[in-house]
Amino acid sequence: MSLRDTLKIPAAEITDESVYRERRRLLAALAASPALGLAGCADADPPPPPKVTITPEQARSGFRTSETLTRYEDVTTYNNFYEFGTNKADPSRAARTLRTSPWTVAVGGHCAKPGRVALEDLIKGLTPEERIYRLRCVEGWSMVIPWLGVPLADVLKRFQPTSQAKYVAFTTLADRKQMPGIGYPALDWPYREGLRIDEAMHPLTLLATGLYGKPLPQQNGAPIRLVVPWKYGFKSIKSIVAITFVEKMPETSWHDAQSSEYGFFSNVNPNVDHPRWSQKTERRISGTASKLFAERIPTRLFNGYADQVGGMYAGMDLKKWF
Ligand SMILES: Nc1nc2c(c(=O)[nH]1)N[C@H]1C(S)=C(S)[C@@H](COP(=O)(O)O)O[C@H]1N2
Ligand SMILES: [Mo]
């Protein structure tokens, strides 16, 4: 029996006191080990989310910022989209040929009305709104981007998630013919992400269809991508083809690749450093300043959206649940 299997035995089934004590010891060792922290351990669940309600005024206060916008040119040529290569300039060159129409999204799992729907139908009747959000990459750079999109909550409600839907899992297209990066094992394809259901339903969480008043360029995740402004950029999954309501915390690509460095929550937090670099500051790519000499500014808790989202994490140890 492997170490992981040992840990999956429910405590109630263990009668032998010494076995029980051994399990406690293993759990403690795992919790202390950076490579196998409890956030990556299958039998540890995070605390249940507190019940919080956010007023429409509170939500709206996060919809815009007056900070200098990142130039369109920079937003669309300095990208992370590993399906098209791992260099920042790769996606803008290689993603141009991605066919984004027709586009179908499969919505399923714990919901009353699952279905495979055309993108047009997924967002039918919803008017894209402009949201000016900060985007903070876990690598230590940030942008200010005027997105166009619809609240994810408005889309999800149409499928009538059941009470078993505790999390929402998202999947990106993985088409070897169109995506040259899929030929390399940079990540375990398809790219997967996830949110707790309250995070998914939060008014700041956007399904983006455009930026700068135009349709989303392929390199930015056309035709539809997630934008979760208080989390590190890798949570904002691009070119989504599947949305699944699940009961257990879903596996996500970066957590899967390196669970000691990338947690499920990945809330922007200057007080929790990445094991290999500080998260206290960020390089803000904005205005006409060159990216190389971009100004270093302090990183803010929840990327400056604490007023809007802090309540969802009340009582949660943000160092453990990073
Ligand atoms: N499918 C997919 N989604 C992805 C990524 C990716 O490689 N593949 N990169 C993520 C990362 S690390 C960041 S910082 C943002 C970047 O979004 P942008 O290029 O539109 O600024 O997309 C995220 N979404
Ligand atoms: Mo990122």
Short mmCIF file of C-alpha atoms and ligand atoms in Angstrom, two decimals:
data_model
loop_
_atom_site.label_atom_id
_atom_site.label_comp_id
_atom_site.label_asym_id
_atom_site.label_seq_id
_atom_site.Cartn_x
_atom_site.Cartn_y
_atom_site.Cartn_z
CA MET A 1 0.00 0.00 0.00
CA SER A 2 1.38 3.40 -0.94
CA LEU A 3 1.74 6.31 1.42
CA ARG A 4 -1.18 8.06 -0.24
CA ASP A 5 -3.40 4.96 0.07
CA THR A 6 -2.54 4.67 3.74
CA LEU A 7 -3.73 8.20 4.24
CA LYS A 8 -7.06 7.51 2.55
CA ILE A 9 -8.17 5.03 5.24
CA PRO A 10 -10.88 6.78 7.28
CA ALA A 11 -9.76 7.22 10.89
CA ALA A 12 -12.87 5.33 12.11
CA GLU A 13 -11.73 2.16 10.36
CA ILE A 14 -8.42 2.12 12.14
CA THR A 15 -8.70 0.14 15.35
CA ASP A 16 -5.06 -0.47 16.16
CA GLU A 17 -3.84 2.47 18.24
CA SER A 18 -0.29 2.24 16.86
CA VAL A 19 -1.57 2.37 13.26
CA TYR A 20 -3.63 5.40 14.18
CA ARG A 21 -0.63 7.10 15.72
CA GLU A 22 1.48 6.26 12.68
CA ARG A 23 -1.13 7.91 10.45
CA ARG A 24 -1.09 11.06 12.56
CA ARG A 25 2.68 11.10 12.26
CA LEU A 26 2.51 10.73 8.46
CA LEU A 27 -0.09 13.47 8.21
CA ALA A 28 2.08 15.80 10.25
CA ALA A 29 5.10 14.94 8.10
CA LEU A 30 3.10 15.60 4.96
CA ALA A 31 1.82 18.91 6.26
CA ALA A 32 5.39 19.97 7.03
CA SER A 33 6.75 18.83 3.68
CA PRO A 34 6.80 21.56 1.05
CA ALA A 35 6.37 19.05 -1.77
CA LEU A 36 3.32 17.34 -0.29
CA GLY A 37 1.56 20.09 1.62
CA LEU A 38 -1.98 19.36 2.72
CA ALA A 39 -3.43 21.52 -0.05
CA GLY A 40 -2.25 18.80 -2.40
CA CYS A 41 -3.49 15.96 -0.24
CA ALA A 42 -6.59 14.14 -1.37
CA ASP A 43 -8.15 13.62 2.06
CA ALA A 44 -7.92 17.17 3.35
CA ASP A 45 -10.83 19.42 2.50
CA PRO A 46 -10.70 23.18 2.92
CA PRO A 47 -13.09 24.74 5.44
CA PRO A 48 -16.60 25.25 4.04
CA PRO A 49 -17.08 28.75 2.62
CA PRO A 50 -18.77 31.20 4.97
CA LYS A 51 -22.16 32.50 3.84
CA VAL A 52 -21.56 36.03 2.62
CA THR A 53 -23.73 38.38 0.66
CA ILE A 54 -22.29 41.24 -1.28
CA THR A 55 -24.40 44.29 -2.06
CA PRO A 56 -24.67 45.46 -5.69
CA GLU A 57 -22.84 48.68 -4.66
CA GLN A 58 -19.97 46.70 -3.13
CA ALA A 59 -19.70 44.60 -6.27
CA ARG A 60 -19.80 47.62 -8.59
CA SER A 61 -16.96 49.29 -6.70
CA GLY A 62 -14.68 46.60 -8.15
CA PHE A 63 -15.85 46.81 -11.74
CA ARG A 64 -13.51 49.62 -12.77
CA THR A 65 -10.21 51.15 -11.81
CA SER A 66 -8.76 54.49 -12.84
CA GLU A 67 -5.22 53.09 -13.08
CA THR A 68 -3.43 53.54 -16.41
CA LEU A 69 -4.48 50.91 -18.92
CA THR A 70 -1.98 48.50 -20.38
CA ARG A 71 -1.66 49.23 -24.11
CA TYR A 72 -3.66 47.02 -26.51
CA GLU A 73 -0.36 46.19 -28.17
CA ASP A 74 1.08 44.83 -24.92
CA VAL A 75 -2.10 43.00 -23.86
CA THR A 76 -2.14 41.16 -27.17
CA THR A 77 1.57 40.37 -27.68
CA TYR A 78 2.84 39.56 -24.15
CA ASN A 79 0.84 36.45 -23.36
CA ASN A 80 0.82 33.18 -21.49
CA PHE A 81 -1.04 30.55 -23.51
CA TYR A 82 1.15 27.45 -23.39
CA GLU A 83 -0.96 25.60 -25.97
CA PHE A 84 0.75 27.95 -28.44
CA GLY A 85 4.23 27.91 -26.94
CA THR A 86 5.86 28.97 -23.70
CA ASN A 87 7.44 32.27 -24.80
CA LYS A 88 5.48 35.47 -24.27
CA ALA A 89 5.53 36.27 -28.01
CA ASP A 90 4.51 32.77 -29.17
CA PRO A 91 0.70 32.99 -28.74
CA SER A 92 0.28 36.22 -30.74
CA ARG A 93 2.12 34.57 -33.65
CA ALA A 94 0.83 31.00 -33.43
CA ALA A 95 -2.77 31.47 -32.24
CA ARG A 96 -3.93 33.56 -35.17
CA THR A 97 -5.12 30.43 -36.96
CA LEU A 98 -7.21 29.09 -34.07
CA ARG A 99 -10.76 28.61 -35.41
CA THR A 100 -13.12 30.17 -32.90
CA SER A 101 -16.38 29.71 -34.79
CA PRO A 102 -18.34 27.48 -34.62
CA TRP A 103 -17.57 26.95 -30.92
CA THR A 104 -19.38 24.60 -28.58
CA VAL A 105 -19.21 24.44 -24.80
CA ALA A 106 -20.23 21.27 -22.93
CA VAL A 107 -21.86 22.07 -19.60
CA GLY A 108 -22.51 19.15 -17.26
CA GLY A 109 -22.03 17.49 -13.91
CA HIS A 110 -24.26 18.33 -10.95
CA CYS A 111 -26.92 20.45 -12.64
CA ALA A 112 -30.55 19.98 -13.70
CA LYS A 113 -30.08 21.18 -17.27
CA PRO A 114 -26.78 19.91 -18.72
CA GLY A 115 -26.10 20.33 -22.41
CA ARG A 116 -23.71 20.98 -25.25
CA VAL A 117 -24.44 24.50 -26.41
CA ALA A 118 -23.19 26.78 -29.15
CA LEU A 119 -21.34 29.80 -27.79
CA GLU A 120 -24.10 32.09 -29.12
CA ASP A 121 -26.65 30.21 -27.03
CA LEU A 122 -24.43 30.09 -23.95
CA ILE A 123 -24.48 33.88 -23.68
CA LYS A 124 -27.78 34.58 -25.49
CA GLY A 125 -29.67 37.55 -24.08
CA LEU A 126 -26.77 38.66 -21.90
CA THR A 127 -25.20 42.00 -22.82
CA PRO A 128 -21.41 42.08 -22.54
CA GLU A 129 -20.30 44.69 -19.99
CA GLU A 130 -16.98 46.48 -19.78
CA ARG A 131 -14.88 45.64 -16.73
CA ILE A 132 -11.52 47.27 -16.14
CA TYR A 133 -9.58 44.80 -14.02
CA ARG A 134 -6.04 44.36 -12.80
CA LEU A 135 -4.47 41.08 -13.96
CA ARG A 136 -1.64 39.81 -11.74
CA CYS A 137 0.43 36.93 -13.09
CA VAL A 138 2.04 34.61 -10.54
CA GLU A 139 5.35 35.36 -12.32
CA GLY A 140 5.34 38.89 -10.89
CA TRP A 141 4.03 41.17 -13.64
CA SER A 142 0.65 42.81 -13.97
CA MET A 143 -1.59 44.64 -16.43
CA VAL A 144 -4.79 46.71 -16.36
CA ILE A 145 -7.18 45.40 -19.00
CA PRO A 146 -10.56 46.66 -20.23
CA TRP A 147 -12.47 43.40 -20.77
CA LEU A 148 -15.86 42.84 -22.32
CA GLY A 149 -17.83 39.98 -20.87
CA VAL A 150 -20.80 38.58 -19.03
CA PRO A 151 -20.94 37.61 -15.37
CA LEU A 152 -20.15 33.89 -15.11
CA ALA A 153 -22.99 33.58 -12.56
CA ASP A 154 -25.58 34.59 -15.18
CA VAL A 155 -24.38 31.81 -17.47
CA LEU A 156 -24.05 29.12 -14.79
CA LYS A 157 -27.55 29.73 -13.35
CA ARG A 158 -29.12 28.71 -16.68
CA PHE A 159 -27.90 25.15 -16.13
CA GLN A 160 -29.42 25.02 -12.63
CA PRO A 161 -26.56 23.66 -10.52
CA THR A 162 -27.73 21.36 -7.70
CA SER A 163 -26.68 21.49 -4.04
CA GLN A 164 -23.95 18.92 -4.86
CA ALA A 165 -22.23 21.48 -7.10
CA LYS A 166 -19.56 22.67 -4.65
CA TYR A 167 -16.98 23.51 -7.32
CA VAL A 168 -16.92 24.34 -11.02
CA ALA A 169 -14.26 22.81 -13.30
CA PHE A 170 -13.23 24.36 -16.62
CA THR A 171 -11.40 22.83 -19.58
CA THR A 172 -9.57 24.45 -22.52
CA LEU A 173 -9.61 23.11 -26.05
CA ALA A 174 -6.66 20.76 -26.71
CA ASP A 175 -6.37 20.39 -30.47
CA ARG A 176 -2.96 19.20 -31.59
CA LYS A 177 -3.71 20.30 -35.18
CA GLN A 178 -4.35 23.90 -34.23
CA MET A 179 -2.20 24.28 -31.13
CA PRO A 180 1.50 23.62 -31.68
CA GLY A 181 2.27 23.65 -27.95
CA ILE A 182 0.09 20.56 -27.38
CA GLY A 183 2.91 18.53 -28.94
CA TYR A 184 5.09 19.33 -25.90
CA PRO A 185 4.45 18.16 -22.35
CA ALA A 186 4.74 21.67 -20.84
CA LEU A 187 1.55 20.84 -18.92
CA ASP A 188 -0.74 17.82 -18.81
CA TRP A 189 -3.24 18.80 -21.52
CA PRO A 190 -6.00 19.81 -21.69
CA TYR A 191 -5.46 22.88 -19.50
CA ARG A 192 -7.83 22.63 -16.54
CA GLU A 193 -8.92 25.14 -13.93
CA GLY A 194 -11.51 25.37 -11.20
CA LEU A 195 -13.30 27.62 -8.75
CA ARG A 196 -15.30 27.06 -5.59
CA ILE A 197 -18.99 27.60 -6.43
CA ASP A 198 -19.22 30.87 -4.44
CA GLU A 199 -16.14 32.19 -6.27
CA ALA A 200 -17.68 31.20 -9.60
CA MET A 201 -20.94 32.98 -8.68
CA HIS A 202 -19.18 36.13 -7.43
CA PRO A 203 -20.19 39.26 -9.40
CA LEU A 204 -16.53 40.07 -10.21
CA THR A 205 -16.04 36.72 -12.00
CA LEU A 206 -16.33 37.31 -15.72
CA LEU A 207 -16.66 35.18 -18.84
CA ALA A 208 -14.82 37.45 -21.23
CA THR A 209 -15.66 37.69 -24.91
CA GLY A 210 -13.63 40.77 -25.76
CA LEU A 211 -11.14 43.44 -24.75
CA TYR A 212 -10.73 47.08 -25.66
CA GLY A 213 -14.27 46.98 -27.12
CA LYS A 214 -13.28 44.38 -29.72
CA PRO A 215 -13.77 40.60 -29.90
CA LEU A 216 -11.18 38.67 -27.92
CA PRO A 217 -8.01 37.98 -29.95
CA GLN A 218 -7.13 34.28 -30.11
CA GLN A 219 -3.98 34.76 -28.03
CA ASN A 220 -6.09 36.17 -25.20
CA GLY A 221 -8.39 33.14 -25.10
CA ALA A 222 -10.98 33.57 -27.85
CA PRO A 223 -13.79 33.02 -28.15
CA ILE A 224 -14.48 32.76 -24.41
CA ARG A 225 -12.22 32.80 -21.34
CA LEU A 226 -12.50 33.24 -17.62
CA VAL A 227 -11.32 36.38 -15.81
CA VAL A 228 -10.98 36.12 -12.02
CA PRO A 229 -9.25 39.38 -11.08
CA TRP A 230 -8.36 38.59 -7.43
CA LYS A 231 -6.52 35.37 -8.32
CA TYR A 232 -3.21 34.76 -10.07
CA GLY A 233 -3.60 34.93 -13.84
CA PHE A 234 -3.33 31.19 -14.44
CA LYS A 235 -6.79 30.74 -12.88
CA SER A 236 -8.23 32.77 -15.79
CA ILE A 237 -8.46 29.84 -18.19
CA LYS A 238 -8.65 30.53 -21.93
CA SER A 239 -10.65 29.14 -24.87
CA ILE A 240 -13.07 27.14 -22.73
CA VAL A 241 -14.81 24.07 -24.18
CA ALA A 242 -16.21 22.46 -21.03
CA ILE A 243 -17.73 23.63 -17.74
CA THR A 244 -18.51 20.94 -15.15
CA PHE A 245 -20.24 21.22 -11.78
CA VAL A 246 -18.44 18.91 -9.36
CA GLU A 247 -18.64 17.99 -5.69
CA LYS A 248 -14.92 17.69 -4.92
CA MET A 249 -12.17 20.23 -5.46
CA PRO A 250 -11.12 19.53 -9.06
CA GLU A 251 -7.53 18.94 -10.16
CA THR A 252 -6.11 21.96 -11.97
CA SER A 253 -3.20 22.15 -14.40
CA TRP A 254 -0.66 24.16 -12.45
CA HIS A 255 -1.47 22.46 -9.16
CA ASP A 256 -1.11 19.13 -10.94
CA ALA A 257 2.25 20.18 -12.39
CA GLN A 258 3.71 21.46 -9.09
CA SER A 259 1.40 21.33 -6.08
CA SER A 260 3.98 22.84 -3.71
CA GLU A 261 4.12 26.03 -5.80
CA TYR A 262 0.59 26.46 -7.18
CA GLY A 263 -2.40 25.97 -4.93
CA PHE A 264 -6.02 25.53 -5.90
CA PHE A 265 -7.09 28.91 -4.50
CA SER A 266 -4.16 30.98 -5.78
CA ASN A 267 -5.54 34.19 -4.41
CA VAL A 268 -3.12 37.06 -5.02
CA ASN A 269 -1.34 37.53 -1.69
CA PRO A 270 1.82 39.56 -1.03
CA ASN A 271 2.22 37.77 2.32
CA VAL A 272 2.57 34.30 0.81
CA ASP A 273 5.67 34.06 -1.32
CA HIS A 274 6.09 31.63 -4.17
CA PRO A 275 8.68 29.09 -2.98
CA ARG A 276 11.13 30.47 -5.57
CA TRP A 277 10.37 34.21 -5.52
CA SER A 278 8.73 36.99 -3.53
CA GLN A 279 5.15 38.02 -4.30
CA LYS A 280 5.44 41.35 -2.45
CA THR A 281 5.77 43.48 -5.58
CA GLU A 282 4.88 43.33 -9.25
CA ARG A 283 6.08 44.85 -12.51
CA ARG A 284 3.15 46.92 -13.78
CA ILE A 285 3.08 46.91 -17.57
CA SER A 286 1.23 50.12 -18.31
CA GLY A 287 1.19 53.16 -20.52
CA THR A 288 4.01 53.61 -22.97
CA ALA A 289 6.78 52.58 -20.57
CA SER A 290 8.85 49.72 -21.88
CA LYS A 291 8.04 46.34 -20.37
CA LEU A 292 11.65 45.91 -19.32
CA PHE A 293 11.63 49.04 -17.22
CA ALA A 294 8.07 48.69 -16.00
CA GLU A 295 7.49 50.26 -12.62
CA ARG A 296 7.61 47.96 -9.59
CA ILE A 297 4.60 48.49 -7.35
CA PRO A 298 3.43 46.77 -4.17
CA THR A 299 1.17 43.76 -4.68
CA ARG A 300 -2.11 44.03 -2.78
CA LEU A 301 -4.02 41.32 -0.92
CA PHE A 302 -6.56 39.75 -3.30
CA ASN A 303 -5.03 41.98 -5.98
CA GLY A 304 -6.79 45.01 -4.44
CA TYR A 305 -10.25 43.36 -4.41
CA ALA A 306 -10.31 42.54 -0.66
CA ASP A 307 -13.41 44.71 -0.12
CA GLN A 308 -15.32 42.67 -2.66
CA VAL A 309 -13.99 39.14 -2.05
CA GLY A 310 -12.34 39.05 1.39
CA GLY A 311 -15.50 37.77 3.09
CA MET A 312 -15.36 34.51 1.12
CA TYR A 313 -12.12 33.60 2.89
CA ALA A 314 -12.95 34.74 6.43
CA GLY A 315 -11.39 32.34 8.90
CA MET A 316 -9.38 30.51 6.23
CA ASP A 317 -5.65 30.08 6.72
CA LEU A 318 -4.37 31.70 3.52
CA LYS A 319 -0.88 30.28 4.02
CA LYS A 320 -2.19 26.73 4.15
CA TRP A 321 -4.82 27.26 1.44
CA PHE A 322 -2.60 29.23 -0.91
N1 LIG B 1 -5.63 27.54 -21.57
C1 LIG B 1 -4.75 28.36 -20.98
N2 LIG B 1 -5.22 29.38 -20.23
C2 LIG B 1 -4.36 30.23 -19.63
C3 LIG B 1 -2.96 30.05 -19.76
C4 LIG B 1 -2.50 28.97 -20.56
O1 LIG B 1 -1.28 28.73 -20.74
N3 LIG B 1 -3.42 28.16 -21.17
N4 LIG B 1 -2.08 30.91 -19.10
C5 LIG B 1 -2.63 31.61 -17.92
C6 LIG B 1 -1.72 32.63 -17.38
S1 LIG B 1 -0.33 32.08 -16.58
C7 LIG B 1 -2.01 33.97 -17.45
S2 LIG B 1 -1.03 35.11 -16.69
C8 LIG B 1 -3.16 34.46 -18.25
C9 LIG B 1 -2.67 35.47 -19.28
O2 LIG B 1 -3.75 36.02 -19.97
P1 LIG B 1 -3.46 37.07 -21.15
O3 LIG B 1 -2.44 36.46 -22.04
O4 LIG B 1 -4.78 37.29 -21.81
O5 LIG B 1 -2.95 38.32 -20.48
O6 LIG B 1 -3.84 33.40 -18.94
C10 LIG B 1 -4.00 32.21 -18.19
N5 LIG B 1 -4.85 31.28 -18.90
MO MO B 2 0.32 33.82 -15.28
#
